[in-house]
């Protein structure tokens, strides 16, 4: 995925989570049933991954935060592909 596709995916998952939480679902239940963040985990450092989760759960749309996450994801994907 390129940077624009990653941004769109993060925004879509964030919006879906926001809607589910607004409809009364509990984040713990969502995480027990599925982990919508797991697709990103292999590409982020342990200190970056929680930032992504917080951003997505709270549906933050700040360009600064999003750019930082996308920078980390792109770098992580490149590293992952080199090691694959």
GROMACS .gro file of N, CA, C and O in nm, residues 29-70:
model
  168
   29UNK      N    1  -1.473  -0.525   2.417
   29UNK     CA    2  -1.546  -0.627   2.342
   29UNK      C    3  -1.497  -0.633   2.198
   29UNK      O    4  -1.475  -0.740   2.143
   30UNK      N    5  -1.479  -0.516   2.139
   30UNK     CA    6  -1.429  -0.510   2.000
   30UNK      C    7  -1.293  -0.578   1.990
   30UNK      O    8  -1.269  -0.658   1.900
   31UNK      N    9  -1.205  -0.549   2.086
   31UNK     CA   10  -1.071  -0.608   2.083
   31UNK      C   11  -1.073  -0.757   2.113
   31UNK      O   12  -0.988  -0.830   2.063
   32UNK      N   13  -1.170  -0.802   2.195
   32UNK     CA   14  -1.181  -0.945   2.222
   32UNK      C   15  -1.229  -1.021   2.099
   32UNK      O   16  -1.185  -1.133   2.073
   33UNK      N   17  -1.320  -0.961   2.024
   33UNK     CA   18  -1.379  -1.027   1.908
   33UNK      C   19  -1.291  -1.016   1.784
   33UNK      O   20  -1.291  -1.104   1.698
   34UNK      N   21  -1.221  -0.907   1.773
   34UNK     CA   22  -1.134  -0.882   1.658
   34UNK      C   23  -1.031  -0.778   1.701
   34UNK      O   24  -1.051  -0.707   1.797
   35UNK      N   25  -0.925  -0.769   1.629
   35UNK     CA   26  -0.828  -0.665   1.659
   35UNK      C   27  -0.805  -0.586   1.531
   35UNK      O   28  -0.724  -0.624   1.447
   36UNK      N   29  -0.880  -0.476   1.515
   36UNK     CA   30  -0.868  -0.400   1.390
   36UNK      C   31  -0.732  -0.334   1.370
   36UNK      O   32  -0.702  -0.285   1.262
   37UNK      N   33  -0.649  -0.338   1.472
   37UNK     CA   34  -0.517  -0.275   1.463
   37UNK      C   35  -0.408  -0.374   1.425
   37UNK      O   36  -0.297  -0.334   1.392
   38UNK      N   37  -0.437  -0.502   1.432
   38UNK     CA   38  -0.335  -0.605   1.417
   38UNK      C   39  -0.264  -0.601   1.282
   38UNK      O   40  -0.148  -0.641   1.273
   39UNK      N   41  -0.330  -0.551   1.178
   39UNK     CA   42  -0.265  -0.547   1.047
   39UNK      C   43  -0.147  -0.450   1.045
   39UNK      O   44  -0.058  -0.462   0.962
   40UNK      N   45  -0.147  -0.355   1.139
   40UNK     CA   46  -0.039  -0.256   1.144
   40UNK      C   47   0.075  -0.296   1.236
   40UNK      O   48   0.186  -0.245   1.223
   41UNK      N   49   0.048  -0.384   1.329
   41UNK     CA   50   0.146  -0.416   1.434
   41UNK      C   51   0.282  -0.463   1.382
   41UNK      O   52   0.385  -0.420   1.434
   42UNK      N   53   0.288  -0.549   1.280
   42UNK     CA   54   0.421  -0.596   1.236
   42UNK      C   55   0.511  -0.485   1.181
   42UNK      O   56   0.632  -0.503   1.169
   43UNK      N   57   0.453  -0.371   1.149
   43UNK     CA   58   0.528  -0.265   1.083
   43UNK      C   59   0.565  -0.148   1.174
   43UNK      O   60   0.633  -0.056   1.130
   44UNK      N   61   0.521  -0.154   1.298
   44UNK     CA   62   0.547  -0.043   1.390
   44UNK      C   63   0.631  -0.088   1.509
   44UNK      O   64   0.619  -0.202   1.554
   45UNK      N   65   0.712   0.002   1.558
   45UNK     CA   66   0.790  -0.024   1.678
   45UNK      C   67   0.694  -0.028   1.797
   45UNK      O   68   0.587   0.032   1.794
   46UNK      N   69   0.734  -0.096   1.903
   46UNK     CA   70   0.648  -0.105   2.022
   46UNK      C   71   0.605   0.030   2.080
   46UNK      O   72   0.498   0.040   2.138
   47UNK      N   73   0.685   0.133   2.063
   47UNK     CA   74   0.646   0.265   2.113
   47UNK      C   75   0.552   0.338   2.017
   47UNK      O   76   0.479   0.429   2.058
   48UNK      N   77   0.551   0.298   1.892
   48UNK     CA   78   0.465   0.363   1.791
   48UNK      C   79   0.326   0.302   1.786
   48UNK      O   80   0.228   0.374   1.762
   49UNK      N   81   0.318   0.174   1.809
   49UNK     CA   82   0.191   0.102   1.797
   49UNK      C   83   0.081   0.159   1.888
   49UNK      O   84  -0.031   0.182   1.841
   50UNK      N   85   0.108   0.186   2.016
   50UNK     CA   86   0.003   0.244   2.102
   50UNK      C   87  -0.045   0.381   2.054
   50UNK      O   88  -0.162   0.415   2.070
   51UNK      N   89   0.044   0.457   1.991
   51UNK     CA   90   0.004   0.588   1.938
   51UNK      C   91  -0.098   0.569   1.826
   51UNK      O   92  -0.197   0.642   1.818
   52UNK      N   93  -0.074   0.470   1.741
   52UNK     CA   94  -0.169   0.439   1.635
   52UNK      C   95  -0.304   0.400   1.695
   52UNK      O   96  -0.408   0.449   1.651
   53UNK      N   97  -0.303   0.315   1.794
   53UNK     CA   98  -0.428   0.269   1.857
   53UNK      C   99  -0.505   0.387   1.918
   53UNK      O  100  -0.625   0.403   1.893
   54UNK      N  101  -0.436   0.470   1.994
   54UNK     CA  102  -0.501   0.585   2.056
   54UNK      C  103  -0.558   0.678   1.949
   54UNK      O  104  -0.670   0.728   1.961
   55UNK      N  105  -0.482   0.700   1.845
   55UNK     CA  106  -0.527   0.786   1.736
   55UNK      C  107  -0.653   0.730   1.671
   55UNK      O  108  -0.749   0.803   1.646
   56UNK      N  109  -0.654   0.600   1.646
   56UNK     CA  110  -0.768   0.540   1.578
   56UNK      C  111  -0.891   0.531   1.668
   56UNK      O  112  -1.001   0.560   1.623
   57UNK      N  113  -0.872   0.492   1.792
   57UNK     CA  114  -0.986   0.481   1.884
   57UNK      C  115  -1.052   0.617   1.905
   57UNK      O  116  -1.175   0.628   1.911
   58UNK      N  117  -0.971   0.721   1.911
   58UNK     CA  118  -1.024   0.856   1.935
   58UNK      C  119  -1.053   0.932   1.806
   58UNK      O  120  -1.095   1.047   1.810
   59UNK      N  121  -1.032   0.865   1.692
   59UNK     CA  122  -1.059   0.922   1.561
   59UNK      C  123  -0.991   1.058   1.541
   59UNK      O  124  -1.049   1.152   1.488
   60UNK      N  125  -0.865   1.067   1.586
   60UNK     CA  126  -0.790   1.191   1.566
   60UNK      C  127  -0.760   1.206   1.417
   60UNK      O  128  -0.722   1.110   1.351
   61UNK      N  129  -0.774   1.325   1.366
   61UNK     CA  130  -0.748   1.350   1.225
   61UNK      C  131  -0.639   1.455   1.204
   61UNK      O  132  -0.626   1.509   1.096
   62UNK      N  133  -0.562   1.483   1.306
   62UNK     CA  134  -0.455   1.582   1.297
   62UNK      C  135  -0.355   1.540   1.190
   62UNK      O  136  -0.310   1.425   1.186
   63UNK      N  137  -0.321   1.634   1.104
   63UNK     CA  138  -0.224   1.605   0.998
   63UNK      C  139  -0.088   1.569   1.057
   63UNK      O  140  -0.019   1.481   1.005
   64UNK      N  141  -0.049   1.635   1.164
   64UNK     CA  142   0.080   1.607   1.227
   64UNK      C  143   0.086   1.465   1.280
   64UNK      O  144   0.183   1.392   1.255
   65UNK      N  145  -0.018   1.425   1.351
   65UNK     CA  146  -0.022   1.289   1.405
   65UNK      C  147  -0.027   1.188   1.292
   65UNK      O  148   0.046   1.089   1.291
   66UNK      N  149  -0.113   1.212   1.193
   66UNK     CA  150  -0.127   1.120   1.082
   66UNK      C  151   0.003   1.108   1.004
   66UNK      O  152   0.045   0.998   0.968
   67UNK      N  153   0.071   1.219   0.979
   67UNK     CA  154   0.198   1.214   0.907
   67UNK      C  155   0.303   1.135   0.984
   67UNK      O  156   0.380   1.059   0.924
   68UNK      N  157   0.306   1.152   1.115
   68UNK     CA  158   0.401   1.078   1.198
   68UNK      C  159   0.374   0.928   1.192
   68UNK      O  160   0.467   0.847   1.176
   69UNK      N  161   0.247   0.891   1.200
   69UNK     CA  162   0.210   0.749   1.191
   69UNK      C  163   0.243   0.694   1.053
   69UNK      O  164   0.298   0.584   1.040
   70UNK      N  165   0.210   0.769   0.950
   70UNK     CA  166   0.237   0.723   0.813
   70UNK      C  167   0.387   0.710   0.788
   70UNK      O  168   0.431   0.615   0.723
   0.00000   0.00000   0.00000
